[in-house]
XYZ file of C-alpha atoms in Angstrom:
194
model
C -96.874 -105.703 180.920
C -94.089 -108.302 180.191
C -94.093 -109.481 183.553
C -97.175 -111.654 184.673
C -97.167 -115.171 183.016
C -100.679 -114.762 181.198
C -100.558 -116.429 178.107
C -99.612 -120.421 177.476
C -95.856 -120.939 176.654
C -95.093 -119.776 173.580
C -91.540 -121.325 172.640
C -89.670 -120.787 169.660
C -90.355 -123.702 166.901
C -91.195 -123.625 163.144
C -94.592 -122.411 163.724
C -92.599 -119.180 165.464
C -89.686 -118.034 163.261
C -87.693 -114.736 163.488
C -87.162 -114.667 167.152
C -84.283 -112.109 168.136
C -81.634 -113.708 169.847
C -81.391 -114.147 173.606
C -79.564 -111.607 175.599
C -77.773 -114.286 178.049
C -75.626 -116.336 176.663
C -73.111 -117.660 179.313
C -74.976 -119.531 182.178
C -71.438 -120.536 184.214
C -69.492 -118.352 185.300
C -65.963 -118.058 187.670
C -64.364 -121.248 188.022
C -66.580 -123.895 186.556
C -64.551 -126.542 185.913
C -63.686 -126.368 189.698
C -64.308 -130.220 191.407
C -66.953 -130.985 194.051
C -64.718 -130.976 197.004
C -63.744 -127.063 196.186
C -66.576 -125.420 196.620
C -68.996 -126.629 199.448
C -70.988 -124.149 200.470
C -74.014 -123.395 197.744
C -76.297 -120.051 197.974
C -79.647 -119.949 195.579
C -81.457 -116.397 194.651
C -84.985 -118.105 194.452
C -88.231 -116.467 192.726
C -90.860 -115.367 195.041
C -93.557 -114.668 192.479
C -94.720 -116.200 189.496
C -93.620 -114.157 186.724
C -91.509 -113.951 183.672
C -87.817 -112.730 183.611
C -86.707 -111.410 180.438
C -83.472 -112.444 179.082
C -82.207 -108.927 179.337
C -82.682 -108.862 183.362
C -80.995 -112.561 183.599
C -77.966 -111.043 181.967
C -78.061 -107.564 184.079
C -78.433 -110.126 187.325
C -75.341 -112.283 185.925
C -73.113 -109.674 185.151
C -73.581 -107.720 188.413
C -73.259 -111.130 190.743
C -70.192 -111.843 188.701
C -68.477 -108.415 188.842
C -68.966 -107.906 192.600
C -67.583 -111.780 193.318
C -64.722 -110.861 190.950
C -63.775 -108.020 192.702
C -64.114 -109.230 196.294
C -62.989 -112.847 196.436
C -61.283 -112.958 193.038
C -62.428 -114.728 189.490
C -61.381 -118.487 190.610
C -63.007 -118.594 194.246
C -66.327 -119.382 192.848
C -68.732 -120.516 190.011
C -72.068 -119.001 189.578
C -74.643 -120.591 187.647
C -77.742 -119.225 186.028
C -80.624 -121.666 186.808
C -83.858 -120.404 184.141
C -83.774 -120.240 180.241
C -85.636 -117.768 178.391
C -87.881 -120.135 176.438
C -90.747 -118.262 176.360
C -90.946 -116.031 173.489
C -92.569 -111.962 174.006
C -94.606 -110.347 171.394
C -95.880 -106.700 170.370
C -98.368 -105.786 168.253
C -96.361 -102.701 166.902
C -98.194 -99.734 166.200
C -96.816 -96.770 164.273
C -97.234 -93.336 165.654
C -96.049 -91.062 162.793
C -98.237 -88.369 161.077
C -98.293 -89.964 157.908
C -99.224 -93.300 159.568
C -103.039 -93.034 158.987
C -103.127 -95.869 156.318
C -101.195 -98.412 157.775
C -102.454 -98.272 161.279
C -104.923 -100.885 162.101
C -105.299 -100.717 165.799
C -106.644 -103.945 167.142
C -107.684 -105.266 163.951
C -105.024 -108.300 163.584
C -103.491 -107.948 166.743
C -101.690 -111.449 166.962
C -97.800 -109.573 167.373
C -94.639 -109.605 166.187
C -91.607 -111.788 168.041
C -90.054 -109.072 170.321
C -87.287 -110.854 172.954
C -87.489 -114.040 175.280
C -88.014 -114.298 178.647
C -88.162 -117.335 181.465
C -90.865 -118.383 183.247
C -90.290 -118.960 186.720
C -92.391 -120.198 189.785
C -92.815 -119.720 193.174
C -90.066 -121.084 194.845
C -87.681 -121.746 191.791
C -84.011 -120.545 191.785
C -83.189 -118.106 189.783
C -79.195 -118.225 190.351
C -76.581 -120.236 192.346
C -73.494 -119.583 193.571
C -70.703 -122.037 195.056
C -67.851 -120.875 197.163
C -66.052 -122.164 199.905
C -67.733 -121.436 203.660
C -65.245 -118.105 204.411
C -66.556 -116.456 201.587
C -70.452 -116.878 202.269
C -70.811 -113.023 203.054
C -69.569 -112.305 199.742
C -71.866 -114.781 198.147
C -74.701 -113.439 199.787
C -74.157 -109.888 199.362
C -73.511 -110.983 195.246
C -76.867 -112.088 195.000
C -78.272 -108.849 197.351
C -77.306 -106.973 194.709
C -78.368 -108.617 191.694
C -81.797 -109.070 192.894
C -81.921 -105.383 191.979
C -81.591 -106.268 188.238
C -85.162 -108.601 188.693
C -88.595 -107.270 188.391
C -90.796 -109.101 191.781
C -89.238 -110.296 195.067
C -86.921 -112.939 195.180
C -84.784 -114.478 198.802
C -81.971 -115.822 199.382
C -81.501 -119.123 200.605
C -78.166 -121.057 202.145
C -78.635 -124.291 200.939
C -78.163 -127.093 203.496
C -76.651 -129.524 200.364
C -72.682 -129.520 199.276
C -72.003 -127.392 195.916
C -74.607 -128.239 193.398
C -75.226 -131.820 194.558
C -78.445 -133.320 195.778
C -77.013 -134.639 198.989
C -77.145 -133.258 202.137
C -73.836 -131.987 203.416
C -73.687 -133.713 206.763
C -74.478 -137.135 204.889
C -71.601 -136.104 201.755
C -69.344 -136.622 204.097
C -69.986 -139.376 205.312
C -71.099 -140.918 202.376
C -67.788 -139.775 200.497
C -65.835 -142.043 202.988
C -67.923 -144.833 202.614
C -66.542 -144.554 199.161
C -70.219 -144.519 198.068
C -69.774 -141.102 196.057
C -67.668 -140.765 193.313
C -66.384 -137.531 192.260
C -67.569 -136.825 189.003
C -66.278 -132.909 188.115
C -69.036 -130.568 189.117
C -70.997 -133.360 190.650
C -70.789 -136.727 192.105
C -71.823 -140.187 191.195
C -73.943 -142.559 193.443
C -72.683 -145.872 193.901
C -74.944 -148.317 194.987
């Protein structure tokens, strides 16, 4: 079983060659170029289990969120970003299961396997996704991530965070701070000014 995090990390490196490709390859999506005054409500999907997400159910989750945001509040009202890499390298120690197969098959005799996909690692508590979008389309947001927690193996909740976009401030103190002129914007995020 793929899913429980059993063995140490085992990343890909020189010691580990011919690793298949990742499935996800886009971690941004919608607008992601959008500044940090657009978009100041933030939603997480966050991991409930300790477990490993392969890169196959990271792309199901994406494309679902993103398809359903698309289609409700339209492709520039929010940016969605994929929080976990799949680092972690899966292996299977292949067996073959033809008639003629009686020579070659060693059962557990060698059984170190063969590279067979990537997966993350995540943790209690870790978020899986994010999505920004302004505060009238929070329903949408939420309901986005509803349904791509179908794509994931384990429980995962959803969480309204209580910061602005994908900052680490609070959004009661952004405010403030922003007209103290002690934030910068800085694109996606802000700088701190001291």
């Amino acid at each position: 079983c793929y899913r429980y995090c059993k063995n140490k990390p085992y990343p890909k490196s020189r010691f580990c060659r011919g690793v298949p490709d990742p499935k996800i390859r886009i971690y941004d999506l919608g607008r992601k170029k959008a500044r940090v005054d657009d978009f100041p409500l933030c939603i997480h999907l966050v991991s409930d289990e300790l477990e490993q997400l392969s890169s196959e159910a990271l792309e199901a989750g994406r494309i679902c969120c993103n398809k359903y945001l698309v289609k409700t509040i339209g492709k520039d009202s929010f940016h969605i970003r994929v929080r976990v890499h799949p680092f972690h390298v899966l292996r299977i120690n292949k067996m073959l299961s033809c008639a003629g197969a009686d020579r070659l098959q060693t059962g557990m005799r060698g059984a170190y396997g063969k590279p067979l996909g990537t997966c993350a690692r995540v943790k209690i508590g870790q978020p899986i996704m994010s999505v920004r979008v302004r505060d009238q389309h929070k329903d949408a947001a939420i309901e986005a991530l509803r349904r791509s927690k179908f794509k994931f193996p384990g429980r995962q909740k959803i969480f309204v965070s209580t910061k602005w976009g994908f900052t680490k401030w609070e959004r009661e103190d952004f405010e403030q701070m922003r007209a103290d002129k002690r934030l910068i914007s800085d694109g996606v995020g802000v700088q701190y000014r001291r």
